[in-house]
Short mmCIF file of C-alpha atoms and ligand atoms in Angstrom, two decimals:
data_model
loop_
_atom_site.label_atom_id
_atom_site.label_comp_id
_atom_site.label_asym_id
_atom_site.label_seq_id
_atom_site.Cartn_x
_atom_site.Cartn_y
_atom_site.Cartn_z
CA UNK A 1 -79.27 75.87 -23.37
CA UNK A 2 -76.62 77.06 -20.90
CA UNK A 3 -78.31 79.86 -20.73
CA UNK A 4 -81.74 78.51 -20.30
CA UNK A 5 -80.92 76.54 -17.63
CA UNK A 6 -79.27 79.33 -15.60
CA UNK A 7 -82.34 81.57 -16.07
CA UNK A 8 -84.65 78.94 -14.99
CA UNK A 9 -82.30 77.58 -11.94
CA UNK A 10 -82.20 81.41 -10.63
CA UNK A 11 -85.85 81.61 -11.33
CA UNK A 12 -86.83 78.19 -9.58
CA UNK A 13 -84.54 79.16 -6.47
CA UNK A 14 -85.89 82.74 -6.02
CA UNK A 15 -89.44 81.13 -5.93
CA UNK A 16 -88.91 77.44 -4.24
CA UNK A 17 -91.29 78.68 -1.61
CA UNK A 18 -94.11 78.68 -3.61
CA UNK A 19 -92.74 74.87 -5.02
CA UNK A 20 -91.57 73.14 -2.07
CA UNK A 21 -95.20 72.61 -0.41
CA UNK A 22 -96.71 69.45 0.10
CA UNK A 23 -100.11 70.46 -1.05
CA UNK A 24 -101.59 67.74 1.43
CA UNK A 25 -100.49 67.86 4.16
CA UNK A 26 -100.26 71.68 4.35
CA UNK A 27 -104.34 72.12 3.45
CA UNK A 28 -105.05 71.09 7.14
CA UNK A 29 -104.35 74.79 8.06
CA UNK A 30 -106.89 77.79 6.08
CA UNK A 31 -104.02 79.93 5.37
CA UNK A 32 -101.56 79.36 2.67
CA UNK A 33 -97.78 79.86 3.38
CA UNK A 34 -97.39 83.12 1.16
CA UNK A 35 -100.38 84.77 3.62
CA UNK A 36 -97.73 87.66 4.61
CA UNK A 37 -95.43 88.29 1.23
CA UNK A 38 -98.01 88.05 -1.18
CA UNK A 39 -101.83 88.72 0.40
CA UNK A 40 -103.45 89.44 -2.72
CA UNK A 41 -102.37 86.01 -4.23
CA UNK A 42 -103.93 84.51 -1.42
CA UNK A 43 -106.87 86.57 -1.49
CA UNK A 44 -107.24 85.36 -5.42
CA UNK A 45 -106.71 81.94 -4.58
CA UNK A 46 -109.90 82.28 -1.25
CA UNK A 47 -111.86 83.44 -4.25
CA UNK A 48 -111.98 80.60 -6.71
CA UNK A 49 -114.86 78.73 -6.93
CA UNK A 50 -114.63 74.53 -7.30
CA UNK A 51 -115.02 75.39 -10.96
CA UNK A 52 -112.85 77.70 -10.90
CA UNK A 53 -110.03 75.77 -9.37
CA UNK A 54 -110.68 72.86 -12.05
CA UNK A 55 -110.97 74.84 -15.07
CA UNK A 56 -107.20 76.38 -14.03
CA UNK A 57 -106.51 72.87 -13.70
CA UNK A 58 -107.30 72.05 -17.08
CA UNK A 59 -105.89 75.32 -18.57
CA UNK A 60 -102.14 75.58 -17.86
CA UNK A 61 -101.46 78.46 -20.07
CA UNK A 62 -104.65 80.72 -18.29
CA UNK A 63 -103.61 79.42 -14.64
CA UNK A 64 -99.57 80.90 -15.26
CA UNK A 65 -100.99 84.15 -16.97
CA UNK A 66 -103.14 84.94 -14.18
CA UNK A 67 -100.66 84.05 -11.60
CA UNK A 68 -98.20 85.71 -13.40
CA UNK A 69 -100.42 89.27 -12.48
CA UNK A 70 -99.04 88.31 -8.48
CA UNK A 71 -96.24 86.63 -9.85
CA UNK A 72 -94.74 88.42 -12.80
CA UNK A 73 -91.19 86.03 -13.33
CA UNK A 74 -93.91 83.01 -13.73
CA UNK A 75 -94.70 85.00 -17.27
CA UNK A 76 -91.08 84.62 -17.61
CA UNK A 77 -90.87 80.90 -16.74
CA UNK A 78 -93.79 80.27 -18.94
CA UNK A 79 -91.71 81.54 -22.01
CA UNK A 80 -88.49 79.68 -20.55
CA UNK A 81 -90.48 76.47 -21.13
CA UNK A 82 -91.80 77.00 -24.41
CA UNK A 83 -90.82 74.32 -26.56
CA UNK A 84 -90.99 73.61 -30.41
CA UNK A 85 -93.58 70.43 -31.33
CA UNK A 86 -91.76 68.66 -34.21
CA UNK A 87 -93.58 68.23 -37.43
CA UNK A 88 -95.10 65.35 -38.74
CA UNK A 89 -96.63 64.03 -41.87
CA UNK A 90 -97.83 60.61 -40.61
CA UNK A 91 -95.79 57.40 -40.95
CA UNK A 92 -97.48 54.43 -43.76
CA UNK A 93 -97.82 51.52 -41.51
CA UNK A 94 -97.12 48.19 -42.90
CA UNK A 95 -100.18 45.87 -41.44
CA UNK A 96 -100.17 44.53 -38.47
CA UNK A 97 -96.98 45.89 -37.58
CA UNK A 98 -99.32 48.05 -34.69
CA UNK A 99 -101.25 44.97 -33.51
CA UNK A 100 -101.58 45.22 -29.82
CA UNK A 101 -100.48 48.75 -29.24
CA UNK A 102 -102.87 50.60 -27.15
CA UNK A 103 -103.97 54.11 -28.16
CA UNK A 104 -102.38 56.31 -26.19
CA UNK A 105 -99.34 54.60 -27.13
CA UNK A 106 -99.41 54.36 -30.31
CA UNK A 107 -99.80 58.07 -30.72
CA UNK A 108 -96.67 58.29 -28.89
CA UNK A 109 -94.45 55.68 -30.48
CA UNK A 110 -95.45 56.87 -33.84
CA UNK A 111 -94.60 60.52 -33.10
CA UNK A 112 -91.50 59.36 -31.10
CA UNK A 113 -90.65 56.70 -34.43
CA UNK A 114 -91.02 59.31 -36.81
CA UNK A 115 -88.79 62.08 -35.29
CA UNK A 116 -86.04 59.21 -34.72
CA UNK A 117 -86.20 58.28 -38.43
CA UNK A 118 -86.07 61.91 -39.80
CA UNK A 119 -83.03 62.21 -37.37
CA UNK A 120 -81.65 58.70 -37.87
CA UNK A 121 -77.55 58.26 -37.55
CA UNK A 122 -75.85 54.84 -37.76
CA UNK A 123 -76.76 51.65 -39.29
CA UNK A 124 -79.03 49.49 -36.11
CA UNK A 125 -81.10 50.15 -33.25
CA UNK A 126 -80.96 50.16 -29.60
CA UNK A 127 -84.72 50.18 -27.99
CA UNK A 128 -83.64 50.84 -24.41
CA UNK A 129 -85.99 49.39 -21.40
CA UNK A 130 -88.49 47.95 -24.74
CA UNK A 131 -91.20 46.39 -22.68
CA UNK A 132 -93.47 44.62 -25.77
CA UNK A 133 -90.95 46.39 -28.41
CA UNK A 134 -93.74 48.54 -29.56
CA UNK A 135 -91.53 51.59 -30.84
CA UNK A 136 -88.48 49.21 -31.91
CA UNK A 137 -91.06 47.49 -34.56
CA UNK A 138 -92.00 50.67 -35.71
CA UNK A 139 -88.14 51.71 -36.33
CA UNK A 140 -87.73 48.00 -37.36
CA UNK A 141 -90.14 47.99 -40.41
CA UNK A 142 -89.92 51.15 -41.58
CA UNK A 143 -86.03 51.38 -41.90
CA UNK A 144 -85.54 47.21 -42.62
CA UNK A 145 -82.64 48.05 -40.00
CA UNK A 146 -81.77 45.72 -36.75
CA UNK A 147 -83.32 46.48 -33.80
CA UNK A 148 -82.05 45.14 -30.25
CA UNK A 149 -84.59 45.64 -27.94
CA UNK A 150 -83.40 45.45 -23.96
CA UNK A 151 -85.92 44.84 -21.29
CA UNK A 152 -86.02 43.82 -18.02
CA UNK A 153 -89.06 41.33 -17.82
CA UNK A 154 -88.63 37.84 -19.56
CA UNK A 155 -92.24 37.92 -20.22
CA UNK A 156 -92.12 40.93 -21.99
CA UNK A 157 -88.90 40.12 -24.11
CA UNK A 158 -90.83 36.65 -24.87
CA UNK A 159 -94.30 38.32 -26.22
CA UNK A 160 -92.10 41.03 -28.06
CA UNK A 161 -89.88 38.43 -29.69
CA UNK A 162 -92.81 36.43 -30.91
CA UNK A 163 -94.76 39.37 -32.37
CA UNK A 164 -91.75 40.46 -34.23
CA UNK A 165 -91.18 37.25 -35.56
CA UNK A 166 -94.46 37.16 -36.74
CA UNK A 167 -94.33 40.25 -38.92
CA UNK A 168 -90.89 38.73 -39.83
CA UNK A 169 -89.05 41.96 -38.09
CA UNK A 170 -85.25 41.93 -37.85
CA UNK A 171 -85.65 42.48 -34.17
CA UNK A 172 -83.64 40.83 -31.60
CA UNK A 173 -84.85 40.91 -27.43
CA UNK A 174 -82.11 40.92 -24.72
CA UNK A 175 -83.10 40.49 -21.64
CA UNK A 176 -80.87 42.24 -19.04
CA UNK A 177 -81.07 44.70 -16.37
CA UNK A 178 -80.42 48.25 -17.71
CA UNK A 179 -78.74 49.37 -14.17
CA UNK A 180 -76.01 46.66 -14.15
CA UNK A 181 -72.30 47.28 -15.99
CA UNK A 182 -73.10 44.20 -17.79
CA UNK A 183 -76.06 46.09 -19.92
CA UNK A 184 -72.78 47.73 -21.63
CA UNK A 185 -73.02 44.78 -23.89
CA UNK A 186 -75.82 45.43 -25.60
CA UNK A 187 -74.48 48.62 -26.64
CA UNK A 188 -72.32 49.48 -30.19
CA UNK A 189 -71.08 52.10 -31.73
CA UNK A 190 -73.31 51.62 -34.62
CA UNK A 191 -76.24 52.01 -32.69
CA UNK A 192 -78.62 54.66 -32.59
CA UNK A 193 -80.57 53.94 -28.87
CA UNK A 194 -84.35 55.04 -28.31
CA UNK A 195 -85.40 55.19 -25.13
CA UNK A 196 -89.77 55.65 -24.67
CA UNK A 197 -90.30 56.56 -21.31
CA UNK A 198 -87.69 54.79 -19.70
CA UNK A 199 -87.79 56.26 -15.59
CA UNK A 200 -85.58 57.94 -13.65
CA UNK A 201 -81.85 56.09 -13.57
CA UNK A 202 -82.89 54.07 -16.61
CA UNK A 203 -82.79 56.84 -18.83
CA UNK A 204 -79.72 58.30 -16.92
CA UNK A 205 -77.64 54.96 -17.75
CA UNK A 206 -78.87 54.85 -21.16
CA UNK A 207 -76.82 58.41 -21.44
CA UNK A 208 -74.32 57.16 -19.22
CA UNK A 209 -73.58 54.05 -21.12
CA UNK A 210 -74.65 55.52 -24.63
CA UNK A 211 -71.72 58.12 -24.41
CA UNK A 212 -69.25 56.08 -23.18
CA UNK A 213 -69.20 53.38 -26.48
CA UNK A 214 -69.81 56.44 -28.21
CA UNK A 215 -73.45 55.36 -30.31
CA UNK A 216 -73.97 58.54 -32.69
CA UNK A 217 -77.13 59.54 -31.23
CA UNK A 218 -79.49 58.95 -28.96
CA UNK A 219 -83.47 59.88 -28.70
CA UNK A 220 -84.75 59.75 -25.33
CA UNK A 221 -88.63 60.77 -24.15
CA UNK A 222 -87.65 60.50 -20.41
CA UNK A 223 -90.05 59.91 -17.27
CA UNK A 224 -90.52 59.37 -13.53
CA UNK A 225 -87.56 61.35 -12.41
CA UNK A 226 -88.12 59.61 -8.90
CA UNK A 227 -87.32 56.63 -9.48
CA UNK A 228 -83.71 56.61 -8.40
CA UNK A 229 -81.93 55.02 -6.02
CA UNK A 230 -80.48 57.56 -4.35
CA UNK A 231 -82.14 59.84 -1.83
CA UNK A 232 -81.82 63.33 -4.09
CA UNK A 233 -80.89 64.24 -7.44
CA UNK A 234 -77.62 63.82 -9.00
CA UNK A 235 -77.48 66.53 -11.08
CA UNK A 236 -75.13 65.11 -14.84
CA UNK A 237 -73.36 68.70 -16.30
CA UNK A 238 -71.41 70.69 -14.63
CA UNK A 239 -73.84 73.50 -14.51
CA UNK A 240 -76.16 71.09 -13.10
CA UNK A 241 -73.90 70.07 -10.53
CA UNK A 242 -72.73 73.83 -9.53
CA UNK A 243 -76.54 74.61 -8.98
CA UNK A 244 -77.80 75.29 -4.93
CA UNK A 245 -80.56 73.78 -6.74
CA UNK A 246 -81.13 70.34 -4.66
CA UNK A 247 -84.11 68.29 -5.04
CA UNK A 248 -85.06 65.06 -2.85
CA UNK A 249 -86.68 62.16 -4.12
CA UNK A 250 -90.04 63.37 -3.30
CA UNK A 251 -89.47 66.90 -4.90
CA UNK A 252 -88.52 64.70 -7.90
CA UNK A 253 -92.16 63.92 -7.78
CA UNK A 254 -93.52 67.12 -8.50
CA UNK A 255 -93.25 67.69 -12.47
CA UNK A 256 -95.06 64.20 -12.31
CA UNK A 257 -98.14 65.77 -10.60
CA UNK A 258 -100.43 66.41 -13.38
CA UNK A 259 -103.68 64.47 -14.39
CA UNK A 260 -104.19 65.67 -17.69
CA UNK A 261 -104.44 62.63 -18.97
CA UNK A 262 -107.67 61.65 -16.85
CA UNK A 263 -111.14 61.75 -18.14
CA UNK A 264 -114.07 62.35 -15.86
CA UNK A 265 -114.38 59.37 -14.44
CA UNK A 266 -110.49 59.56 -13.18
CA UNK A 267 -111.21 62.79 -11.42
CA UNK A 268 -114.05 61.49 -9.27
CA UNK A 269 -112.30 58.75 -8.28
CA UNK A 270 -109.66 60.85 -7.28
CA UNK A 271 -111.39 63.46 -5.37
CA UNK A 272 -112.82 60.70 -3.69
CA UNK A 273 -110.13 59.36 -2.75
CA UNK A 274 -108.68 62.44 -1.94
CA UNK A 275 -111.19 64.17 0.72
CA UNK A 276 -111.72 60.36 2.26
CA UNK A 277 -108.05 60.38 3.43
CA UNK A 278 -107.83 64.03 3.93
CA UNK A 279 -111.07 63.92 6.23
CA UNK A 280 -109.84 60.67 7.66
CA UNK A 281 -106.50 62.29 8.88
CA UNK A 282 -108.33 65.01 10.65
CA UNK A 283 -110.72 61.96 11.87
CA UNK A 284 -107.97 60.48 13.52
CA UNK A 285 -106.62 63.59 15.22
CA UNK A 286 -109.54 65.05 16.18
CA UNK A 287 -111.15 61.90 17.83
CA UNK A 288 -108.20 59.39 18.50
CA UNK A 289 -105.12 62.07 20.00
CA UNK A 290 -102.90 61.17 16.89
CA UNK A 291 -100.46 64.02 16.29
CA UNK A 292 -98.66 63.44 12.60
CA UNK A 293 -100.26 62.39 9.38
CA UNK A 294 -100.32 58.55 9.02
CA UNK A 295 -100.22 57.34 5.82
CA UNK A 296 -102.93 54.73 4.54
CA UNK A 297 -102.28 51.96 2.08
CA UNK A 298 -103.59 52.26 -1.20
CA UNK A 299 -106.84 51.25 -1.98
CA UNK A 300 -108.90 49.85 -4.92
CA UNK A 301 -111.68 52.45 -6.86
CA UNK A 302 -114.10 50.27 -6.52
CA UNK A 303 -113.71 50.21 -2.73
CA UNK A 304 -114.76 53.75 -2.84
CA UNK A 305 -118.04 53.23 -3.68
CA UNK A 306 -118.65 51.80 -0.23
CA UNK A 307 -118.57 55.55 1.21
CA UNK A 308 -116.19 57.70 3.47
CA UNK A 309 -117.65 55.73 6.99
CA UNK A 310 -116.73 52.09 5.00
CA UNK A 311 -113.45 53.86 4.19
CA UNK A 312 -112.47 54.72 7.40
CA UNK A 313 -113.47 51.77 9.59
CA UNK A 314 -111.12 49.72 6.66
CA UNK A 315 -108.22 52.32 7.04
CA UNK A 316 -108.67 52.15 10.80
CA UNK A 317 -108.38 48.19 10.81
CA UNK A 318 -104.80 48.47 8.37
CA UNK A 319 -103.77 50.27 11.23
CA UNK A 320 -104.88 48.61 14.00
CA UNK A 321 -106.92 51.90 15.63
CA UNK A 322 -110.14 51.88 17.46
CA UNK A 323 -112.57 54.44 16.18
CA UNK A 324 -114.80 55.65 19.13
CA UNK A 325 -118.78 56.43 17.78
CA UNK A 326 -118.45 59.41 15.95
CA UNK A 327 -119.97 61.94 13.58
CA UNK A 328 -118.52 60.46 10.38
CA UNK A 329 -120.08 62.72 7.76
CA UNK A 330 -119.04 65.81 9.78
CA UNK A 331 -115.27 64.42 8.91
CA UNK A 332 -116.42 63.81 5.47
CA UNK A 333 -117.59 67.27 5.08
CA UNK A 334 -114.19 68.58 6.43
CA UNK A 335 -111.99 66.54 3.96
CA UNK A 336 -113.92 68.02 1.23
CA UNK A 337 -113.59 71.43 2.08
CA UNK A 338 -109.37 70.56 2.54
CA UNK A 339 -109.48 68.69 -0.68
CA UNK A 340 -110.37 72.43 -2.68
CA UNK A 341 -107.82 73.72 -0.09
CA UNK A 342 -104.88 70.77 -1.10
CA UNK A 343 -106.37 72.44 -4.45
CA UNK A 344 -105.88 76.12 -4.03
CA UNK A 345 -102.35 75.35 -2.55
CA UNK A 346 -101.12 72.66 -5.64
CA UNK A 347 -102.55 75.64 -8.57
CA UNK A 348 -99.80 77.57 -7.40
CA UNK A 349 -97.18 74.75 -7.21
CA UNK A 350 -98.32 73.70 -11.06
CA UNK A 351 -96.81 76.84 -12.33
CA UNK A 352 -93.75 76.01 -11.73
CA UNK A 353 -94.09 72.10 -12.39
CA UNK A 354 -92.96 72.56 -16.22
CA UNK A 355 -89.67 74.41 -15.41
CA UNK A 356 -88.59 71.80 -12.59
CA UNK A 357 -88.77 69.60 -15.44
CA UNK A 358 -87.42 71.30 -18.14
CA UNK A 359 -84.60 72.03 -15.26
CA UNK A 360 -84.23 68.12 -15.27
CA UNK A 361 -84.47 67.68 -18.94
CA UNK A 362 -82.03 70.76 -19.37
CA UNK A 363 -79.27 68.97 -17.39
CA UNK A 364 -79.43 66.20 -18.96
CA UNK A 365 -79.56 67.65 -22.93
CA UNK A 366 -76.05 69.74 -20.74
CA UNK A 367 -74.78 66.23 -20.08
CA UNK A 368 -74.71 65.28 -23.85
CA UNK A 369 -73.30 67.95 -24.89
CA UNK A 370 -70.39 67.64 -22.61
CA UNK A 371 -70.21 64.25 -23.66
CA UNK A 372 -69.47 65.23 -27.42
CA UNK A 373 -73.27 65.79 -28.62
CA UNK A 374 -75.24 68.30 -30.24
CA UNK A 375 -78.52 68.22 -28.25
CA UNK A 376 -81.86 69.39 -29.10
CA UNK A 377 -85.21 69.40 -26.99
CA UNK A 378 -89.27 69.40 -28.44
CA UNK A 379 -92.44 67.88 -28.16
CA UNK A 380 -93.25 65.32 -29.60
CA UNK A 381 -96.88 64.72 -28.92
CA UNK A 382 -99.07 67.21 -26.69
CA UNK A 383 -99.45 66.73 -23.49
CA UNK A 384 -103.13 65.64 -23.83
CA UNK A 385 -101.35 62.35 -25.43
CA UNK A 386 -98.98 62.22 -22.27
CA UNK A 387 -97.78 65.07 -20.09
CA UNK A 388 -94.43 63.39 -20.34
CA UNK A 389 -93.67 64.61 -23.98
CA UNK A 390 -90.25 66.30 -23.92
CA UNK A 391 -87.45 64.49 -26.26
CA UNK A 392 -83.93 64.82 -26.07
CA UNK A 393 -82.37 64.00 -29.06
CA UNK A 394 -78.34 63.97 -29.32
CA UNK A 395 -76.55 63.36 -32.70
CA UNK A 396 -72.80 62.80 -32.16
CA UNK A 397 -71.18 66.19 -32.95
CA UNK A 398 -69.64 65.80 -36.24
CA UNK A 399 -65.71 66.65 -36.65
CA UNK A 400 -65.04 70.01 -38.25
C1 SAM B 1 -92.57 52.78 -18.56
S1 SAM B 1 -92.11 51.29 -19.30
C2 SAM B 1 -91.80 51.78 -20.95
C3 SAM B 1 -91.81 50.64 -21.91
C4 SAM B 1 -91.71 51.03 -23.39
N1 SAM B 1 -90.52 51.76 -23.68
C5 SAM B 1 -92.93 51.80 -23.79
O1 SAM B 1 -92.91 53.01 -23.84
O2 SAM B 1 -93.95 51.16 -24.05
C6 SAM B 1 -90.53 51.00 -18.63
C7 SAM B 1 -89.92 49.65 -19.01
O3 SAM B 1 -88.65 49.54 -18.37
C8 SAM B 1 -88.50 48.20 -17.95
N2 SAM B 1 -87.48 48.16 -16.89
C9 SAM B 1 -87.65 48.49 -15.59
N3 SAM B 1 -86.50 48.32 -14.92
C10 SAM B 1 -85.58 47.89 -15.82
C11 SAM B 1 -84.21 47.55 -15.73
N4 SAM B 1 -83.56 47.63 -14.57
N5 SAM B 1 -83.58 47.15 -16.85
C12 SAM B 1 -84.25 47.08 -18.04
N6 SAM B 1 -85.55 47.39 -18.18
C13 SAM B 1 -86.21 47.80 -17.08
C14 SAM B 1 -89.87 47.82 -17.48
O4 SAM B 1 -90.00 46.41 -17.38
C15 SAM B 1 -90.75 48.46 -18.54
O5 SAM B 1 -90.97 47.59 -19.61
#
């Protein structure tokens, strides 16, 4: 893993040119940033076709092969981030005991349940940032063992308790906040924690915390690596912390860029939403002498049906600008042809999205080790299920 993550931290560096873009706000101009050093990527890129661009999209593996003919170390990057999916036979359900869980999530917490039983150590449970306790009922009835489920909102700890009661779980909720020293308490040495999706410093105190009262392992699907409090990332391992690799908050936002998850009807909405603002920034500086990009507030879907000119003369009002009579759907027309631009630029910036993550992932599964773990890293559910489906699992290494 050592290794790994040096390979990919020299990789990531050598390239962070083709990474560090805002997609965005760099599609006002009509050439790309790697115009001079690598023409015939950009002269690839000027060729795709709107179905072009979304089929790459769609097709990961295709869009890092063919970049990887300009590109060759994103071929190597590819294999870097290869990771085993863990194999399942299915857990028996008792009934009811997956009463309210949506679909997508109960894909995940089964998958996620199942690996953490095969590689079960200690005697309880710790379900870390639970919201409803959908996972920790899963663990709960199938192993008979105690769960304590920590989460944030009351509301949630109250609806979890009462469904777990129902199906006469031995599940107990603690509310708490998962940042504060006081969340040590929840914590034993008998414990093995979960932790579903639990963002950015969550997950990190979970490890943090976990370690220090020494629980013998730990499973841990983590997400949103922006949500921090700090401005840039803290690297955990040493090797982390060595790395010239420094990424702010909104870098952190990168591996999250990904909308496989969205049917049809989520990518309209969000090219719409998309070439309004992009045509509406060029609106503004084209007709009303605004320099920088001003950021809009977000906006409901439905609003979007309403049209770009509706759009604008609402975006204009949150921020208090007088539109002079102009040519909306000439500005419409323009944010369009940015949006396959923003497009073109964020193809080449999705190559590289995995290995920033498994970069994250990587110095975390370094932490644990230091700690006193033996770490492993898989899938466990594809990425159609959620595109956050890396697990960290740490077993307390075992005196020889
Ligand atoms: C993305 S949800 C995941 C919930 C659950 N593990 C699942 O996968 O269904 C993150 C959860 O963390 C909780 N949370 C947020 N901040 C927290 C904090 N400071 N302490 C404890 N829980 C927190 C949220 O209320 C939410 O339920």
């Amino acid at each position: 893993m050592h290794q790994q993550f040096q390979t990919l931290n020299s990789l990531l560096l050598a390239h962070q040119n083709f990474w560090r873009i805002e997609p965005f706000l760099h599609s006002e101009q009509s050439d790309f940033p790697w115009q001079k050093s690598h023409p015939e990527l950009c002269l690839w890129l000027s060729s795709l076709s709107t179905q072009q661009i979304e089929h790459y999209k769609d097709h990961p593996e295709q869009l890092s092969d063919i970049v990887g003919q300009y590109l060759p170390d994103v071929l190597t990057l590819a294999q870097l981030c290869f990771l085993e999916r863990s194999s399942l036979s299915g857990l028996e359900l008792e009934r009811g005991v997956d009463s309210g869980v949506p679909g997508r999530k109960l894909e995940q917490i089964l998958a996620m349940g199942e690996i953490a039983l095969q590689k079960h150590e200690g005697t309880e449970w710790l379900e870390w940032c639970s919201g409803k306790g959908f996972l920790g009922r899963i663990l709960a009835s199938q192993s008979k063992q105690n769960v304590t489920s920590f989460e944030f909102q009351q509301a949630l700890c109250e609806t979890g308790q009462q469904e777990a009661d129902k199906h006469q779980l031995p599940m107990k909720f603690v509310q708490g906040d998962a940042l504060a020293d006081s969340s040590i308490k929840a914590l034993n040495s008998a414990q093995h924690a979960v932790a579903l999706h639990a963002c950015g410093d969550l997950h990190v105190s979970l490890m943090k915390k976990g370690a220090a009262c020494r629980v013998p392992a730990m499973t841990i699907a983590p997400c949103c690596y922006h949500l921090v409090q700090s401005d840039a990332y803290q690297p955990l391992s040493q090797a982390g912390k060595a790395s010239h690799l420094h990424l702010s908050k909104s870098e952190l936002r990168i591996p999250l860029q990904e909308t496989v998850t969205g049917g049809q009807r989520v990518k309209r909405h969000r090219f719409e939403e998309m070439s309004f603002r992009l045509g509406f920034d060029l609106l503004l500086k084209g007709e009303c002498g605004v320099e920088d990009y001003i950021p809009v507030p977000s906006i409901k879907k439905s609003q979007l049906s309403s049209g770009f000119t509706a759009f604008c003369l609402w975006a204009a009002e949150q921020k208090q600008i007088d539109l002079p009579t102009l040519d909306f759907d000439n500005y419409l027309q323009r944010g369009i042809k940015r949006y396959w631009q923003m497009e073109r630029l964020s193809l080449v910036q999705q190559v590289f999205r995995r290995a920033l993550e498994l970069w994250l992932v990587l110095d975390k599964a370094l932490y644990l080790h230091e700690q006193g773990y033996d770490v492993s890293l898989g899938e466990f559910c594809s990425r159609g299920v959620t595109p956050r489906n890396i697990l960290i699992h740490a077993s307390m290494r075992k005196a020889t």
